[in-house]
Amino acid sequence: MTRQRVFVVEDEEAFVDALTVGLTKEGFDVEVARDGAEAIARFDEVNPDVVLLDLMLPRVSGVDVCRDLRRRSRVPIIMVTAKSSEVDTVVGLEVGADDYITKPYRMRELVARVRAVMRRVEDTVSSESESESEPERALQVGDVSIDPDSHVVLVRGEQVAFPLKEFDLLSLLMEHAGRVLSRDTLIDRIWGHDYVGDTKTLDVHVKRLRAKVEDDPSNPTRIVTIRGLGYKYDKPKV
Ligand code: CA
């Protein structure tokens, strides 16, 4: 089996050293770019299995690098943000990052994230190319579960009917449970980025979802509004 290659785009020497040592020890090949322009120039030649992309880079920012790579590749991208900022996170996900991790991080957590995004990509590729009977994984958050294969949604054990867009929106929110998804991201992913309709469409759909999954739709605890940003599917408190 060939070793999987991680493209580390990072300008801080201490992080570069730690990542090179840590990831190599975990069995990955590591290639490093020290700024955004180098990352863009060398991406095709490096041909990585995953990109670990620092947000704050000299010359070309991580956001611009991400945007550029997304235009030509579906490679998994993990955005590295300097601080736990919801805005950075939202921007990262909007320009096509698959996941993000906040500095300072533990090497063990980072490796787990790298493996998780690569698994997700393998799952997508195999479900696209292999037999259609290959079931997609059911998703459960709290008392709501969805089965992408059969399109069945269970709310507190009861089957509830969801039209396609509502189903897609609920799936997207639940897949990212605990994270804020911006209005633009939600509209892009569900209605396409050429969508020209009223953005109220999103709110209407959210309202319909709440009517189906919330105990009290006027006082939502699952699909919550993050003012000025978007929506988040809250994980149940334990
Ligand atoms: Ca940096």
PDB file of C-alpha atoms and ligand atoms in Angstrom:
ATOM      1  CA  MET A   1       0.000   0.000   0.000  1.00  0.00           C
ATOM      2  CA  THR A   2       1.401   3.404  -0.928  1.00  0.00           C
ATOM      3  CA  ARG A   3       1.858   5.955   1.794  1.00  0.00           C
ATOM      4  CA  GLN A   4      -0.652   8.765   1.815  1.00  0.00           C
ATOM      5  CA  ARG A   5       0.747  12.199   1.177  1.00  0.00           C
ATOM      6  CA  VAL A   6      -0.044  15.227   3.289  1.00  0.00           C
ATOM      7  CA  PHE A   7       0.676  18.648   1.794  1.00  0.00           C
ATOM      8  CA  VAL A   8       1.474  20.919   4.748  1.00  0.00           C
ATOM      9  CA  VAL A   9       1.063  24.603   3.869  1.00  0.00           C
ATOM     10  CA  GLU A  10       2.539  26.442   6.822  1.00  0.00           C
ATOM     11  CA  ASP A  11       4.953  29.308   7.322  1.00  0.00           C
ATOM     12  CA  GLU A  12       5.819  28.896  11.003  1.00  0.00           C
ATOM     13  CA  GLU A  13       8.958  26.830  11.377  1.00  0.00           C
ATOM     14  CA  ALA A  14       7.962  25.310  14.718  1.00  0.00           C
ATOM     15  CA  PHE A  15       4.711  23.966  13.258  1.00  0.00           C
ATOM     16  CA  VAL A  16       6.442  22.716  10.102  1.00  0.00           C
ATOM     17  CA  ASP A  17       8.965  20.745  12.186  1.00  0.00           C
ATOM     18  CA  ALA A  18       6.382  19.302  14.549  1.00  0.00           C
ATOM     19  CA  LEU A  19       4.056  18.339  11.698  1.00  0.00           C
ATOM     20  CA  THR A  20       6.808  16.755   9.620  1.00  0.00           C
ATOM     21  CA  VAL A  21       8.016  14.642  12.535  1.00  0.00           C
ATOM     22  CA  GLY A  22       4.526  13.788  13.818  1.00  0.00           C
ATOM     23  CA  LEU A  23       2.932  12.919  10.479  1.00  0.00           C
ATOM     24  CA  THR A  24       5.942  10.939   9.264  1.00  0.00           C
ATOM     25  CA  LYS A  25       5.811   8.900  12.456  1.00  0.00           C
ATOM     26  CA  GLU A  26       2.141   8.185  11.709  1.00  0.00           C
ATOM     27  CA  GLY A  27       3.104   6.754   8.320  1.00  0.00           C
ATOM     28  CA  PHE A  28       2.367   9.719   6.051  1.00  0.00           C
ATOM     29  CA  ASP A  29       4.565  11.251   3.376  1.00  0.00           C
ATOM     30  CA  VAL A  30       4.927  14.960   4.084  1.00  0.00           C
ATOM     31  CA  GLU A  31       5.495  17.756   1.576  1.00  0.00           C
ATOM     32  CA  VAL A  32       5.769  21.349   2.777  1.00  0.00           C
ATOM     33  CA  ALA A  33       4.993  24.707   1.171  1.00  0.00           C
ATOM     34  CA  ARG A  34       5.973  27.812   3.148  1.00  0.00           C
ATOM     35  CA  ASP A  35       3.557  30.280   1.629  1.00  0.00           C
ATOM     36  CA  GLY A  36       0.355  30.437  -0.373  1.00  0.00           C
ATOM     37  CA  ALA A  37       1.960  31.085  -3.741  1.00  0.00           C
ATOM     38  CA  GLU A  38       4.246  28.097  -3.367  1.00  0.00           C
ATOM     39  CA  ALA A  39       1.278  25.921  -2.383  1.00  0.00           C
ATOM     40  CA  ILE A  40      -0.616  26.899  -5.534  1.00  0.00           C
ATOM     41  CA  ALA A  41       2.443  26.467  -7.767  1.00  0.00           C
ATOM     42  CA  ARG A  42       3.403  23.049  -6.427  1.00  0.00           C
ATOM     43  CA  PHE A  43      -0.016  21.488  -5.841  1.00  0.00           C
ATOM     44  CA  ASP A  44      -0.204  19.464  -9.081  1.00  0.00           C
ATOM     45  CA  GLU A  45       3.352  18.190  -8.768  1.00  0.00           C
ATOM     46  CA  VAL A  46       2.876  17.187  -5.100  1.00  0.00           C
ATOM     47  CA  ASN A  47      -0.504  15.578  -5.884  1.00  0.00           C
ATOM     48  CA  PRO A  48      -1.409  15.159  -2.209  1.00  0.00           C
ATOM     49  CA  ASP A  49      -4.087  12.959  -0.624  1.00  0.00           C
ATOM     50  CA  VAL A  50      -4.907  15.703   1.852  1.00  0.00           C
ATOM     51  CA  VAL A  51      -3.963  19.366   2.326  1.00  0.00           C
ATOM     52  CA  LEU A  52      -3.336  20.895   5.717  1.00  0.00           C
ATOM     53  CA  LEU A  53      -3.721  24.591   5.044  1.00  0.00           C
ATOM     54  CA  ASP A  54      -2.801  27.343   7.462  1.00  0.00           C
ATOM     55  CA  LEU A  55      -5.146  30.325   7.169  1.00  0.00           C
ATOM     56  CA  MET A  56      -2.559  33.023   7.917  1.00  0.00           C
ATOM     57  CA  LEU A  57       0.106  32.783   5.234  1.00  0.00           C
ATOM     58  CA  PRO A  58       2.484  35.229   3.579  1.00  0.00           C
ATOM     59  CA  ARG A  59       1.791  36.351  -0.022  1.00  0.00           C
ATOM     60  CA  VAL A  60      -1.422  34.457  -0.751  1.00  0.00           C
ATOM     61  CA  SER A  61      -3.837  33.814   2.137  1.00  0.00           C
ATOM     62  CA  GLY A  62      -5.087  30.366   3.069  1.00  0.00           C
ATOM     63  CA  VAL A  63      -8.576  31.352   1.970  1.00  0.00           C
ATOM     64  CA  ASP A  64      -7.351  32.230  -1.528  1.00  0.00           C
ATOM     65  CA  VAL A  65      -5.264  29.078  -1.725  1.00  0.00           C
ATOM     66  CA  CYS A  66      -8.310  27.027  -0.740  1.00  0.00           C
ATOM     67  CA  ARG A  67     -10.440  28.725  -3.372  1.00  0.00           C
ATOM     68  CA  ASP A  68      -7.813  28.080  -6.038  1.00  0.00           C
ATOM     69  CA  LEU A  69      -7.333  24.400  -5.148  1.00  0.00           C
ATOM     70  CA  ARG A  70     -11.083  23.837  -5.101  1.00  0.00           C
ATOM     71  CA  ARG A  71     -11.357  25.046  -8.667  1.00  0.00           C
ATOM     72  CA  ARG A  72      -9.169  22.188  -9.857  1.00  0.00           C
ATOM     73  CA  SER A  73      -9.385  19.455  -7.254  1.00  0.00           C
ATOM     74  CA  ARG A  74     -11.624  17.672  -4.772  1.00  0.00           C
ATOM     75  CA  VAL A  75      -8.667  16.901  -2.507  1.00  0.00           C
ATOM     76  CA  PRO A  76      -9.659  17.004   1.173  1.00  0.00           C
ATOM     77  CA  ILE A  77      -8.576  20.303   2.724  1.00  0.00           C
ATOM     78  CA  ILE A  78      -8.246  20.901   6.440  1.00  0.00           C
ATOM     79  CA  MET A  79      -8.022  24.582   7.303  1.00  0.00           C
ATOM     80  CA  VAL A  80      -5.824  25.511  10.253  1.00  0.00           C
ATOM     81  CA  THR A  81      -7.018  28.609  12.062  1.00  0.00           C
ATOM     82  CA  ALA A  82      -5.018  30.580  14.572  1.00  0.00           C
ATOM     83  CA  LYS A  83      -7.799  31.107  17.049  1.00  0.00           C
ATOM     84  CA  SER A  84     -11.199  29.696  17.687  1.00  0.00           C
ATOM     85  CA  SER A  85     -13.066  32.185  15.552  1.00  0.00           C
ATOM     86  CA  GLU A  86     -16.457  31.285  14.187  1.00  0.00           C
ATOM     87  CA  VAL A  87     -15.978  33.764  11.365  1.00  0.00           C
ATOM     88  CA  ASP A  88     -12.715  32.127  10.194  1.00  0.00           C
ATOM     89  CA  THR A  89     -14.411  28.772  10.349  1.00  0.00           C
ATOM     90  CA  VAL A  90     -17.347  29.943   8.301  1.00  0.00           C
ATOM     91  CA  VAL A  91     -15.093  31.515   5.682  1.00  0.00           C
ATOM     92  CA  GLY A  92     -13.012  28.342   5.485  1.00  0.00           C
ATOM     93  CA  LEU A  93     -16.021  26.112   4.960  1.00  0.00           C
ATOM     94  CA  GLU A  94     -17.496  28.560   2.466  1.00  0.00           C
ATOM     95  CA  VAL A  95     -14.469  28.452   0.192  1.00  0.00           C
ATOM     96  CA  GLY A  96     -14.547  24.676   0.215  1.00  0.00           C
ATOM     97  CA  ALA A  97     -12.477  23.393   3.149  1.00  0.00           C
ATOM     98  CA  ASP A  98     -13.677  20.017   4.423  1.00  0.00           C
ATOM     99  CA  ASP A  99     -12.778  20.536   8.029  1.00  0.00           C
ATOM    100  CA  TYR A 100     -10.843  22.878  10.262  1.00  0.00           C
ATOM    101  CA  ILE A 101      -8.644  22.644  13.312  1.00  0.00           C
ATOM    102  CA  THR A 102      -7.659  25.401  15.697  1.00  0.00           C
ATOM    103  CA  LYS A 103      -4.138  26.177  16.880  1.00  0.00           C
ATOM    104  CA  PRO A 104      -2.832  25.070  19.269  1.00  0.00           C
ATOM    105  CA  TYR A 105      -3.844  21.486  18.554  1.00  0.00           C
ATOM    106  CA  ARG A 106      -2.664  18.110  19.706  1.00  0.00           C
ATOM    107  CA  MET A 107      -0.904  15.945  17.139  1.00  0.00           C
ATOM    108  CA  ARG A 108      -3.237  13.082  18.000  1.00  0.00           C
ATOM    109  CA  GLU A 109      -6.299  15.195  17.235  1.00  0.00           C
ATOM    110  CA  LEU A 110      -4.790  16.422  13.989  1.00  0.00           C
ATOM    111  CA  VAL A 111      -4.000  12.896  12.805  1.00  0.00           C
ATOM    112  CA  ALA A 112      -7.537  11.813  13.684  1.00  0.00           C
ATOM    113  CA  ARG A 113      -8.953  14.684  11.577  1.00  0.00           C
ATOM    114  CA  VAL A 114      -6.651  13.863   8.653  1.00  0.00           C
ATOM    115  CA  ARG A 115      -7.753  10.228   8.717  1.00  0.00           C
ATOM    116  CA  ALA A 116     -11.414  11.250   9.054  1.00  0.00           C
ATOM    117  CA  VAL A 117     -11.454  13.519   5.982  1.00  0.00           C
ATOM    118  CA  MET A 118      -9.656  10.894   3.927  1.00  0.00           C
ATOM    119  CA  ARG A 119     -12.186   8.255   5.027  1.00  0.00           C
ATOM    120  CA  ARG A 120     -15.025  10.581   4.080  1.00  0.00           C
ATOM    121  CA  VAL A 121     -13.558  11.054   0.621  1.00  0.00           C
ATOM    122  CA  GLU A 122     -13.080   7.309   0.163  1.00  0.00           C
ATOM    123  CA  ASP A 123     -16.712   6.766   1.182  1.00  0.00           C
ATOM    124  CA  THR A 124     -17.916   9.363  -1.328  1.00  0.00           C
ATOM    125  CA  VAL A 125     -15.776   7.981  -4.124  1.00  0.00           C
ATOM    126  CA  SER A 126     -16.874   4.407  -3.484  1.00  0.00           C
ATOM    127  CA  SER A 127     -20.553   5.325  -3.224  1.00  0.00           C
ATOM    128  CA  GLU A 128     -20.283   7.225  -6.499  1.00  0.00           C
ATOM    129  CA  SER A 129     -18.380   4.596  -8.454  1.00  0.00           C
ATOM    130  CA  GLU A 130     -19.467   1.266  -6.989  1.00  0.00           C
ATOM    131  CA  SER A 131     -22.781  -0.515  -6.822  1.00  0.00           C
ATOM    132  CA  GLU A 132     -25.785   1.608  -6.054  1.00  0.00           C
ATOM    133  CA  SER A 133     -26.801  -0.893  -3.416  1.00  0.00           C
ATOM    134  CA  GLU A 134     -23.895   0.249  -1.247  1.00  0.00           C
ATOM    135  CA  PRO A 135     -25.773   1.898   1.619  1.00  0.00           C
ATOM    136  CA  GLU A 136     -24.767   5.320   2.839  1.00  0.00           C
ATOM    137  CA  ARG A 137     -24.261   5.618   6.531  1.00  0.00           C
ATOM    138  CA  ALA A 138     -27.230   6.623   8.616  1.00  0.00           C
ATOM    139  CA  LEU A 139     -26.753   9.770  10.643  1.00  0.00           C
ATOM    140  CA  GLN A 140     -28.022  10.266  14.170  1.00  0.00           C
ATOM    141  CA  VAL A 141     -27.816  13.378  16.307  1.00  0.00           C
ATOM    142  CA  GLY A 142     -29.725  13.259  19.575  1.00  0.00           C
ATOM    143  CA  ASP A 143     -33.246  11.998  18.960  1.00  0.00           C
ATOM    144  CA  VAL A 144     -33.263  12.606  15.205  1.00  0.00           C
ATOM    145  CA  SER A 145     -31.854  10.120  12.720  1.00  0.00           C
ATOM    146  CA  ILE A 146     -31.707  10.151   8.949  1.00  0.00           C
ATOM    147  CA  ASP A 147     -30.949   7.386   6.510  1.00  0.00           C
ATOM    148  CA  PRO A 148     -29.643   8.897   3.241  1.00  0.00           C
ATOM    149  CA  ASP A 149     -30.135   5.616   1.393  1.00  0.00           C
ATOM    150  CA  SER A 150     -33.834   5.111   2.098  1.00  0.00           C
ATOM    151  CA  HIS A 151     -34.558   8.807   2.695  1.00  0.00           C
ATOM    152  CA  VAL A 152     -36.192   7.963   5.983  1.00  0.00           C
ATOM    153  CA  VAL A 153     -36.148  10.466   8.849  1.00  0.00           C
ATOM    154  CA  LEU A 154     -37.000   9.331  12.350  1.00  0.00           C
ATOM    155  CA  VAL A 155     -37.851  11.974  14.940  1.00  0.00           C
ATOM    156  CA  ARG A 156     -38.052  10.458  18.396  1.00  0.00           C
ATOM    157  CA  GLY A 157     -38.671   7.076  16.790  1.00  0.00           C
ATOM    158  CA  GLU A 158     -41.494   8.276  14.535  1.00  0.00           C
ATOM    159  CA  GLN A 159     -41.068   8.412  10.772  1.00  0.00           C
ATOM    160  CA  VAL A 160     -41.605  11.950   9.435  1.00  0.00           C
ATOM    161  CA  ALA A 161     -41.884  12.863   5.732  1.00  0.00           C
ATOM    162  CA  PHE A 162     -39.370  15.385   4.338  1.00  0.00           C
ATOM    163  CA  PRO A 163     -39.470  16.737   0.772  1.00  0.00           C
ATOM    164  CA  LEU A 164     -36.112  16.670  -1.045  1.00  0.00           C
ATOM    165  CA  LYS A 165     -34.772  20.152  -0.215  1.00  0.00           C
ATOM    166  CA  GLU A 166     -35.816  19.858   3.411  1.00  0.00           C
ATOM    167  CA  PHE A 167     -34.150  16.460   3.587  1.00  0.00           C
ATOM    168  CA  ASP A 168     -30.948  17.823   2.037  1.00  0.00           C
ATOM    169  CA  LEU A 169     -30.909  20.822   4.370  1.00  0.00           C
ATOM    170  CA  LEU A 170     -31.469  18.682   7.452  1.00  0.00           C
ATOM    171  CA  SER A 171     -28.721  16.272   6.327  1.00  0.00           C
ATOM    172  CA  LEU A 172     -26.269  19.110   5.771  1.00  0.00           C
ATOM    173  CA  LEU A 173     -26.969  20.684   9.167  1.00  0.00           C
ATOM    174  CA  MET A 174     -26.754  17.328  10.974  1.00  0.00           C
ATOM    175  CA  GLU A 175     -23.548  16.322   9.189  1.00  0.00           C
ATOM    176  CA  HIS A 176     -21.992  19.469  10.632  1.00  0.00           C
ATOM    177  CA  ALA A 177     -23.721  19.247  13.996  1.00  0.00           C
ATOM    178  CA  GLY A 178     -22.194  21.615  16.510  1.00  0.00           C
ATOM    179  CA  ARG A 179     -20.844  23.962  13.809  1.00  0.00           C
ATOM    180  CA  VAL A 180     -22.228  27.142  12.373  1.00  0.00           C
ATOM    181  CA  LEU A 181     -23.064  27.048   8.676  1.00  0.00           C
ATOM    182  CA  SER A 182     -23.462  30.448   7.088  1.00  0.00           C
ATOM    183  CA  ARG A 183     -26.535  31.392   5.106  1.00  0.00           C
ATOM    184  CA  ASP A 184     -24.438  31.540   1.925  1.00  0.00           C
ATOM    185  CA  THR A 185     -22.996  28.081   2.483  1.00  0.00           C
ATOM    186  CA  LEU A 186     -26.435  26.612   3.087  1.00  0.00           C
ATOM    187  CA  ILE A 187     -27.945  28.278   0.031  1.00  0.00           C
ATOM    188  CA  ASP A 188     -24.945  27.284  -2.138  1.00  0.00           C
ATOM    189  CA  ARG A 189     -25.002  23.676  -1.096  1.00  0.00           C
ATOM    190  CA  ILE A 190     -28.749  23.141  -1.234  1.00  0.00           C
ATOM    191  CA  TRP A 191     -29.874  25.431  -4.035  1.00  0.00           C
ATOM    192  CA  GLY A 192     -26.605  25.868  -5.964  1.00  0.00           C
ATOM    193  CA  HIS A 193     -24.400  28.961  -6.173  1.00  0.00           C
ATOM    194  CA  ASP A 194     -26.264  30.275  -9.185  1.00  0.00           C
ATOM    195  CA  TYR A 195     -29.393  30.456  -7.064  1.00  0.00           C
ATOM    196  CA  VAL A 196     -31.113  33.777  -7.678  1.00  0.00           C
ATOM    197  CA  GLY A 197     -34.314  33.244  -5.693  1.00  0.00           C
ATOM    198  CA  ASP A 198     -35.306  34.990  -2.514  1.00  0.00           C
ATOM    199  CA  THR A 199     -32.950  34.191   0.355  1.00  0.00           C
ATOM    200  CA  LYS A 200     -36.070  33.977   2.507  1.00  0.00           C
ATOM    201  CA  THR A 201     -36.399  30.511   0.976  1.00  0.00           C
ATOM    202  CA  LEU A 202     -33.781  29.335   3.428  1.00  0.00           C
ATOM    203  CA  ASP A 203     -35.670  30.721   6.423  1.00  0.00           C
ATOM    204  CA  VAL A 204     -38.876  29.154   5.211  1.00  0.00           C
ATOM    205  CA  HIS A 205     -37.196  25.780   4.932  1.00  0.00           C
ATOM    206  CA  VAL A 206     -35.627  26.151   8.366  1.00  0.00           C
ATOM    207  CA  LYS A 207     -39.052  26.970   9.752  1.00  0.00           C
ATOM    208  CA  ARG A 208     -40.488  23.824   8.182  1.00  0.00           C
ATOM    209  CA  LEU A 209     -37.659  21.719   9.577  1.00  0.00           C
ATOM    210  CA  ARG A 210     -38.211  23.157  13.036  1.00  0.00           C
ATOM    211  CA  ALA A 211     -41.906  22.340  12.847  1.00  0.00           C
ATOM    212  CA  LYS A 212     -40.902  18.714  12.310  1.00  0.00           C
ATOM    213  CA  VAL A 213     -37.924  18.175  14.627  1.00  0.00           C
ATOM    214  CA  GLU A 214     -38.335  20.621  17.506  1.00  0.00           C
ATOM    215  CA  ASP A 215     -40.355  20.019  20.666  1.00  0.00           C
ATOM    216  CA  ASP A 216     -41.308  23.686  20.583  1.00  0.00           C
ATOM    217  CA  PRO A 217     -40.698  25.157  17.091  1.00  0.00           C
ATOM    218  CA  SER A 218     -40.952  28.742  18.391  1.00  0.00           C
ATOM    219  CA  ASN A 219     -38.201  27.996  20.895  1.00  0.00           C
ATOM    220  CA  PRO A 220     -35.763  25.848  18.934  1.00  0.00           C
ATOM    221  CA  THR A 221     -33.046  23.847  20.717  1.00  0.00           C
ATOM    222  CA  ARG A 222     -31.865  21.753  17.756  1.00  0.00           C
ATOM    223  CA  ILE A 223     -31.754  24.033  14.716  1.00  0.00           C
ATOM    224  CA  VAL A 224     -30.580  27.266  16.267  1.00  0.00           C
ATOM    225  CA  THR A 225     -30.073  30.674  14.669  1.00  0.00           C
ATOM    226  CA  ILE A 226     -26.621  32.223  15.064  1.00  0.00           C
ATOM    227  CA  ARG A 227     -27.362  35.884  14.563  1.00  0.00           C
ATOM    228  CA  GLY A 228     -25.422  37.511  11.736  1.00  0.00           C
ATOM    229  CA  LEU A 229     -23.891  34.198  10.654  1.00  0.00           C
ATOM    230  CA  GLY A 230     -26.305  31.418   9.900  1.00  0.00           C
ATOM    231  CA  TYR A 231     -27.642  28.260  11.467  1.00  0.00           C
ATOM    232  CA  LYS A 232     -26.278  25.469  13.568  1.00  0.00           C
ATOM    233  CA  TYR A 233     -27.591  22.021  14.445  1.00  0.00           C
ATOM    234  CA  ASP A 234     -26.939  21.826  18.164  1.00  0.00           C
ATOM    235  CA  LYS A 235     -25.680  18.611  19.605  1.00  0.00           C
ATOM    236  CA  PRO A 236     -27.741  17.494  22.615  1.00  0.00           C
ATOM    237  CA  LYS A 237     -26.261  18.478  25.955  1.00  0.00           C
ATOM    238  CA  VAL A 238     -25.019  15.522  27.892  1.00  0.00           C
TER     239      VAL A 238
HETATM  240 CA    CA B   1       0.786  31.172   9.647  1.00  0.00          CA
END
